[in-house]
Short mmCIF file of C-alpha atoms in Angstrom, two decimals:
data_model
loop_
_atom_site.label_atom_id
_atom_site.label_comp_id
_atom_site.label_asym_id
_atom_site.label_seq_id
_atom_site.Cartn_x
_atom_site.Cartn_y
_atom_site.Cartn_z
CA MET A 1 0.00 0.00 0.00
CA PRO A 2 1.63 3.32 -1.09
CA HIS A 3 2.55 5.84 1.59
CA MET A 4 1.21 3.57 4.35
CA ARG A 5 3.75 1.78 6.55
CA SER A 6 2.51 -1.19 8.53
CA ILE A 7 2.98 -0.94 12.29
CA TRP A 8 2.01 -4.53 13.16
CA ASN A 9 1.83 -7.87 11.34
CA GLY A 10 -0.34 -10.77 12.44
CA VAL A 11 -3.48 -12.70 11.62
CA ILE A 12 -7.22 -12.34 12.11
CA SER A 13 -8.64 -15.42 13.79
CA PHE A 14 -12.17 -16.04 12.44
CA GLY A 15 -13.06 -19.45 13.92
CA LEU A 16 -10.61 -21.81 12.23
CA VAL A 17 -10.05 -19.32 9.39
CA ARG A 18 -6.81 -17.36 9.72
CA ILE A 19 -6.28 -14.22 7.65
CA PRO A 20 -2.74 -12.72 7.47
CA VAL A 21 -3.02 -8.94 7.80
CA LYS A 22 -0.96 -5.79 8.22
CA LEU A 23 -2.04 -2.98 10.51
CA VAL A 24 -1.66 0.59 9.19
CA ASN A 25 -2.75 3.91 10.69
CA ALA A 26 -6.08 5.15 9.31
CA THR A 27 -5.70 8.74 10.53
CA GLU A 28 -3.04 11.44 10.48
CA SER A 29 -2.53 14.72 12.28
CA HIS A 30 -2.34 18.01 10.38
CA ALA A 31 -1.57 20.13 13.44
CA VAL A 32 1.12 22.79 12.98
CA PRO A 33 4.25 21.44 14.75
CA PHE A 34 6.07 23.65 17.24
CA ARG A 35 9.44 23.20 18.96
CA GLU A 36 10.41 24.22 22.46
CA ILE A 37 12.96 27.05 22.46
CA HIS A 38 14.87 29.11 25.01
CA THR A 39 12.95 32.41 25.30
CA GLU A 40 16.11 34.48 25.85
CA ASP A 41 18.12 33.45 22.78
CA GLY A 42 15.84 31.19 20.71
CA GLY A 43 18.01 28.13 21.26
CA ARG A 44 16.38 24.75 20.70
CA ILE A 45 15.38 22.89 23.86
CA ARG A 46 16.12 19.16 23.76
CA HIS A 47 15.07 16.49 26.25
CA ARG A 48 17.91 14.06 26.81
CA LYS A 49 17.78 10.69 28.57
CA PHE A 50 20.26 10.06 31.39
CA CYS A 51 21.05 6.93 33.36
CA GLU A 52 20.65 7.66 37.08
CA LEU A 53 23.42 5.27 38.08
CA GLU A 54 26.09 6.36 35.59
CA ASP A 55 24.91 9.96 35.28
CA ARG A 56 25.41 10.00 31.52
CA GLU A 57 23.28 10.35 28.43
CA VAL A 58 22.27 7.04 26.83
CA THR A 59 21.20 6.18 23.30
CA ALA A 60 17.92 4.60 22.23
CA GLN A 61 19.71 1.28 21.63
CA GLU A 62 20.68 1.17 25.31
CA ILE A 63 17.12 1.64 26.59
CA SER A 64 14.75 -1.22 27.42
CA ARG A 65 11.77 -1.61 29.73
CA GLY A 66 11.34 -2.68 33.33
CA TYR A 67 8.62 -3.19 35.96
CA GLU A 68 8.92 -1.20 39.19
CA GLU A 69 7.88 -3.00 42.38
CA ALA A 70 6.40 -1.28 45.40
CA ASP A 71 9.81 -0.99 47.11
CA GLY A 72 11.35 0.67 44.04
CA THR A 73 13.11 -2.43 42.71
CA ILE A 74 13.17 -2.55 38.89
CA ILE A 75 12.62 -5.92 37.21
CA PRO A 76 13.88 -5.92 33.58
CA ILE A 77 11.30 -7.14 31.02
CA THR A 78 12.69 -8.01 27.59
CA ASP A 79 11.02 -8.55 24.21
CA GLU A 80 11.76 -12.25 24.62
CA ASP A 81 9.86 -12.25 27.93
CA LEU A 82 6.85 -10.67 26.25
CA ALA A 83 7.05 -13.21 23.40
CA HIS A 84 6.13 -15.87 25.98
CA LEU A 85 2.90 -14.19 27.08
CA PRO A 86 0.38 -16.95 27.87
CA ILE A 87 -2.34 -15.41 25.68
CA PRO A 88 -3.35 -16.23 22.10
CA THR A 89 -3.56 -12.58 21.01
CA ALA A 90 0.19 -11.83 20.94
CA ARG A 91 0.13 -11.88 17.12
CA THR A 92 -3.56 -12.51 16.57
CA ILE A 93 -6.67 -10.39 16.25
CA GLU A 94 -9.05 -12.89 17.80
CA ILE A 95 -12.71 -12.28 16.94
CA VAL A 96 -14.80 -13.14 19.99
CA THR A 97 -18.30 -11.97 19.00
CA PHE A 98 -20.43 -10.11 16.44
CA VAL A 99 -22.78 -7.32 17.55
CA PRO A 100 -24.86 -4.51 15.99
CA GLU A 101 -22.71 -1.43 15.46
CA ASP A 102 -25.05 0.78 17.49
CA SER A 103 -24.45 -1.42 20.53
CA ILE A 104 -20.89 -0.04 20.80
CA ASP A 105 -20.78 3.05 23.02
CA PRO A 106 -18.94 5.85 21.13
CA LEU A 107 -17.15 6.66 24.40
CA GLN A 108 -15.22 3.40 23.94
CA LEU A 109 -13.89 4.27 20.46
CA GLY A 110 -10.17 4.94 20.23
CA THR A 111 -7.46 4.93 17.55
CA ALA A 112 -8.48 3.74 14.08
CA TYR A 113 -6.45 1.45 11.81
CA TYR A 114 -6.86 -0.23 8.44
CA LEU A 115 -6.29 -3.95 8.05
CA ALA A 116 -4.56 -4.82 4.77
CA ALA A 117 -4.34 -8.37 3.44
CA GLY A 118 -0.86 -9.60 4.30
CA ARG A 119 -0.13 -11.94 1.38
CA ALA A 120 -1.80 -12.94 -1.89
CA PRO A 121 -3.48 -16.08 -0.41
CA ALA A 122 -5.10 -13.82 2.22
CA ALA A 123 -7.28 -12.04 -0.36
CA ARG A 124 -10.00 -14.70 -0.41
CA PRO A 125 -10.52 -15.13 3.36
CA TYR A 126 -10.19 -11.33 3.75
CA ALA A 127 -13.03 -10.82 1.26
CA LEU A 128 -15.05 -13.53 3.01
CA LEU A 129 -14.88 -11.73 6.38
CA ARG A 130 -15.64 -8.37 4.73
CA GLU A 131 -18.75 -9.67 2.94
CA THR A 132 -19.90 -11.52 6.07
CA LEU A 133 -19.79 -8.27 8.06
CA LYS A 134 -21.67 -6.42 5.31
CA ARG A 135 -24.36 -9.06 4.86
CA GLY A 136 -24.93 -9.42 8.58
CA ASN A 137 -24.95 -5.62 9.09
CA ARG A 138 -22.83 -6.17 12.18
CA VAL A 139 -19.36 -5.45 13.50
CA ALA A 140 -16.86 -7.89 15.01
CA VAL A 141 -15.47 -7.43 18.51
CA ALA A 142 -11.96 -8.80 18.87
CA LYS A 143 -8.99 -8.98 21.23
CA PHE A 144 -5.46 -8.15 20.11
CA ALA A 145 -2.10 -7.25 21.65
CA LEU A 146 -0.32 -4.03 20.68
CA ARG A 147 2.48 -2.07 22.35
CA GLY A 148 2.78 -4.27 25.39
CA ARG A 149 -0.87 -4.72 26.36
CA GLU A 150 -3.96 -6.64 25.29
CA ARG A 151 -6.61 -4.45 23.76
CA LEU A 152 -10.21 -4.63 22.66
CA GLY A 153 -11.13 -3.74 19.10
CA MET A 154 -14.04 -3.40 16.69
CA LEU A 155 -13.80 -4.53 13.06
CA ARG A 156 -16.07 -2.86 10.52
CA VAL A 157 -16.18 -2.39 6.76
CA ILE A 158 -15.22 0.95 5.20
CA GLY A 159 -15.46 0.90 1.42
CA GLY A 160 -13.73 -2.29 0.34
CA ALA A 161 -11.47 -2.45 3.39
CA ILE A 162 -11.76 -3.72 6.95
CA ALA A 163 -11.02 -1.14 9.63
CA LEU A 164 -10.05 -1.82 13.22
CA HIS A 165 -11.06 0.65 15.93
CA GLY A 166 -9.34 0.34 19.27
CA LEU A 167 -11.88 0.13 22.10
CA LEU A 168 -11.59 0.98 25.75
CA TRP A 169 -12.48 -1.86 28.05
CA PRO A 170 -15.96 -1.33 29.56
CA ASP A 171 -14.49 -0.70 33.03
CA GLU A 172 -12.30 2.11 31.60
CA VAL A 173 -15.32 4.26 30.71
CA ARG A 174 -16.55 6.45 33.55
CA GLY A 175 -20.23 6.74 34.27
CA PRO A 176 -22.04 10.10 33.95
CA GLU A 177 -23.22 10.18 37.56
CA GLY A 178 -23.03 13.67 39.06
CA ILE A 179 -22.57 15.38 35.69
CA ALA A 180 -26.15 16.38 34.85
CA PRO A 181 -27.66 19.40 36.66
CA ASP A 182 -29.16 18.54 40.02
CA ALA A 183 -31.92 21.13 39.71
CA GLU A 184 -35.21 19.98 38.24
CA VAL A 185 -35.81 21.73 34.93
CA THR A 186 -39.16 22.21 33.18
CA LEU A 187 -39.02 22.74 29.41
CA HIS A 188 -41.99 24.19 27.58
CA ASP A 189 -43.36 22.93 24.28
CA LYS A 190 -42.50 26.17 22.50
CA GLU A 191 -38.87 25.94 23.59
CA LEU A 192 -38.62 22.37 22.33
CA ASP A 193 -40.33 23.28 19.04
CA LEU A 194 -37.97 26.19 18.49
CA ALA A 195 -34.96 24.01 19.34
CA ASP A 196 -36.17 21.48 16.74
CA ALA A 197 -36.52 24.29 14.17
CA LEU A 198 -33.00 25.53 14.98
CA MET A 199 -31.61 22.01 14.65
CA ASP A 200 -33.25 21.67 11.23
CA ALA A 201 -31.90 25.04 10.11
CA LEU A 202 -28.36 24.11 11.15
CA SER A 203 -28.46 20.65 9.54
CA GLY A 204 -27.45 21.79 6.05
CA VAL A 205 -23.69 21.69 6.79
CA GLY A 206 -21.93 18.42 5.96
CA LEU A 207 -18.81 17.18 7.74
CA GLU A 208 -16.91 17.40 4.45
CA ASP A 209 -17.57 21.17 4.44
CA LEU A 210 -15.80 21.71 7.77
CA ARG A 211 -12.15 22.71 8.01
CA ASP A 212 -9.61 23.49 10.73
CA GLU A 213 -9.74 27.29 10.75
CA TYR A 214 -7.47 27.49 13.81
CA ARG A 215 -4.68 25.64 11.97
CA GLU A 216 -5.13 27.90 8.93
CA ALA A 217 -4.87 30.97 11.15
CA VAL A 218 -1.69 29.64 12.80
CA GLU A 219 -0.17 28.99 9.35
CA GLU A 220 -1.05 32.57 8.35
CA VAL A 221 0.72 33.96 11.42
CA VAL A 222 3.79 31.76 10.80
CA ALA A 223 3.93 32.85 7.14
CA ALA A 224 3.76 36.51 8.19
CA LYS A 225 6.62 36.00 10.66
CA ILE A 226 8.76 34.28 8.01
CA SER A 227 8.19 37.01 5.41
CA GLY A 228 8.57 39.85 7.91
CA GLU A 229 5.11 41.18 7.16
CA ALA A 230 2.71 42.61 9.71
CA LEU A 231 0.77 40.03 11.65
CA PRO A 232 -2.88 39.67 10.64
CA GLU A 233 -5.35 41.61 12.75
CA ALA A 234 -7.35 39.54 15.20
CA PRO A 235 -11.09 40.06 14.67
CA GLU A 236 -13.08 41.74 17.38
CA PRO A 237 -14.99 39.21 19.49
CA ASP A 238 -18.69 39.07 18.72
CA ARG A 239 -20.27 40.38 21.90
CA GLY A 240 -23.74 39.67 20.56
CA VAL A 241 -26.91 41.08 22.07
CA GLU A 242 -28.06 40.44 25.61
CA VAL A 243 -30.93 37.97 25.55
CA LEU A 244 -33.05 37.79 28.65
CA ASP A 245 -34.92 34.55 28.04
CA LEU A 246 -34.45 31.22 26.30
CA THR A 247 -37.41 31.57 23.93
CA THR A 248 -36.11 34.88 22.53
CA ALA A 249 -32.62 33.40 22.09
CA LEU A 250 -34.06 30.47 20.14
CA GLU A 251 -36.25 32.68 17.95
CA ARG A 252 -33.33 34.93 17.04
CA SER A 253 -31.08 31.91 16.43
CA VAL A 254 -33.60 30.36 14.02
CA ARG A 255 -33.91 33.63 12.09
CA ALA A 256 -30.12 34.01 11.89
CA ALA A 257 -29.62 30.40 10.74
CA ARG A 258 -32.23 30.87 8.00
CA GLY A 259 -30.81 34.23 6.94
CA GLU A 260 -34.00 36.04 7.85
CA PRO A 261 -33.82 39.72 8.88
CA GLU A 262 -34.08 40.62 12.54
CA GLU A 263 -37.43 42.11 13.51
CA GLU A 264 -37.17 45.56 15.07
CA GLY A 265 -38.60 45.63 18.55
CA GLY A 266 -39.70 42.03 18.10
CA ALA A 267 -37.57 40.32 20.71
CA GLY A 268 -40.37 38.03 21.75
CA ARG A 269 -42.05 37.42 18.38
CA SER A 270 -42.01 34.07 16.69
CA PRO A 271 -40.23 33.55 13.31
CA ARG A 272 -42.55 34.50 10.46
CA ARG A 273 -42.43 31.19 8.57
CA GLY A 274 -41.91 27.53 9.25
CA THR A 275 -42.05 27.85 13.03
CA PRO A 276 -44.09 25.31 15.00
CA ARG A 277 -46.81 26.80 17.09
CA SER A 278 -47.38 26.00 20.70
CA SER A 279 -49.91 27.10 23.24
CA THR A 280 -47.30 27.39 25.93
CA GLY A 281 -44.31 29.69 26.23
CA GLY A 282 -41.37 29.66 28.59
CA THR A 283 -38.42 31.63 29.85
CA ASP A 284 -34.95 30.55 30.80
CA GLY A 285 -34.34 29.50 34.39
CA GLY A 286 -38.06 29.33 35.19
CA LYS A 287 -38.86 33.06 35.10
CA SER A 288 -42.34 33.74 36.37
CA ALA A 289 -45.34 34.74 34.26
CA ARG A 290 -45.54 37.88 36.39
CA THR A 291 -42.08 38.96 35.25
CA ALA A 292 -43.01 38.25 31.60
CA LYS A 293 -46.18 40.37 31.88
CA LYS A 294 -44.24 43.20 33.48
CA LYS A 295 -41.68 43.11 30.67
CA THR A 296 -44.41 43.10 28.02
CA ALA A 297 -46.15 46.08 29.59
CA SER A 298 -42.86 47.91 29.86
CA SER A 299 -42.03 47.32 26.20
CA ALA A 300 -45.49 48.63 25.22
CA ARG A 301 -44.84 51.91 27.07
CA LYS A 302 -41.40 52.62 25.61
CA PRO A 303 -39.92 51.99 22.18
CA ALA A 304 -37.60 49.07 21.71
CA PRO A 305 -33.83 49.81 21.58
CA ARG A 306 -32.05 49.54 18.25
CA THR A 307 -28.33 49.01 17.87
CA GLY A 308 -26.46 51.56 15.76
CA ARG A 309 -23.16 51.27 13.91
CA ASP A 310 -21.20 52.58 16.88
CA GLY A 311 -22.62 49.88 19.16
CA LYS A 312 -24.81 52.35 21.10
CA LYS A 313 -28.53 51.94 21.50
CA GLU A 314 -30.79 54.26 19.52
CA ARG A 315 -34.39 55.00 20.28
CA THR A 316 -37.00 54.16 17.66
CA THR A 317 -40.09 56.35 17.72
CA ALA A 318 -43.50 55.60 16.29
CA LYS A 319 -42.71 58.10 13.51
CA ASP A 320 -39.59 56.15 12.56
CA THR A 321 -41.44 52.87 12.21
CA ALA A 322 -44.63 54.09 10.61
CA GLY A 323 -45.22 52.86 7.07
CA LYS A 324 -42.19 50.59 6.86
CA ALA A 325 -42.95 47.52 4.76
CA SER A 326 -40.08 45.38 5.99
CA PRO A 327 -37.79 45.41 9.03
CA LYS A 328 -34.39 46.96 8.67
CA LYS A 329 -31.31 44.72 8.97
CA THR A 330 -28.85 45.50 11.73
CA PRO A 331 -25.08 45.00 11.16
CA ALA A 332 -25.22 41.82 13.23
CA THR A 333 -28.06 40.47 11.07
CA ARG A 334 -26.23 41.30 7.85
CA THR A 335 -23.21 39.40 9.14
CA ALA A 336 -25.36 36.38 9.97
CA SER A 337 -26.94 36.55 6.49
CA ARG A 338 -23.53 36.60 4.81
CA LYS A 339 -22.41 33.61 6.86
CA HIS A 340 -25.52 31.70 5.91
CA SER A 341 -25.08 32.53 2.22
CA ALA A 342 -21.48 31.35 2.33
#
């Protein structure tokens, strides 16, 4: 396989069928690499390995592994010792069961690998296992040994290849106890309907459309430093608009996601199209109906604030709004519209 170096050779044990395979990494990192340097003079910082007994630097060829006992004694463990492990998975991916893919908790998923057929005779049994997984619409759970420990893995089909996902053992996954809020929360139908509408509006982006904008920004800064140009200006953080209740936040979010203009003075109004109706309304944190009524009465007495270009609030009078056929876009709304169009 071009550009893919195998990191492990062994066999898949499928009952009495044995399939020679090579393990290759299925993922790669595109993070911008940095080096540690001395702040004062820019000198490269290197981490060297010293022997405590001889107080000298040692090479990689002189380093092996050992097990430390409770009293600090080190017991050397060699590759030959590990070759005598009393388990069948030392060079074998042993399939132990087949389960529906949705029965695997995503919290268990770890590093992903591809399994390549090891030799020409392996093509037929490899294809047999692949088609068996596809026809059964299941994944295989297997045990294998890698880097000095036995691991759990999941085999599934990707395209015409078999992939192996490392799995955490079930007892390595922590439970969610104590994570959820202790307070009892009541959600209203309107809030749930608006959240559904927002989810639908945000569902048009595919994973293939996403990119690492942080890495691109770092590369831009590095390029500017190399060329001696001025560093790019950091954009001002979007401070947004203070939203007093959950329903208003959802309504504005739906409008922004759809590219609809913001309604002047309409903080509590529902989106004009495609919004589910509900007989109940709610506020964030369980605000009382009395507070909502007071806010409504207050907004009826005084005009709603409007944000100007300088970030200050302007007052909108009845004369300003009379006879307007459509609401005017604010700078924040225009930005949201451009993002949606992109």
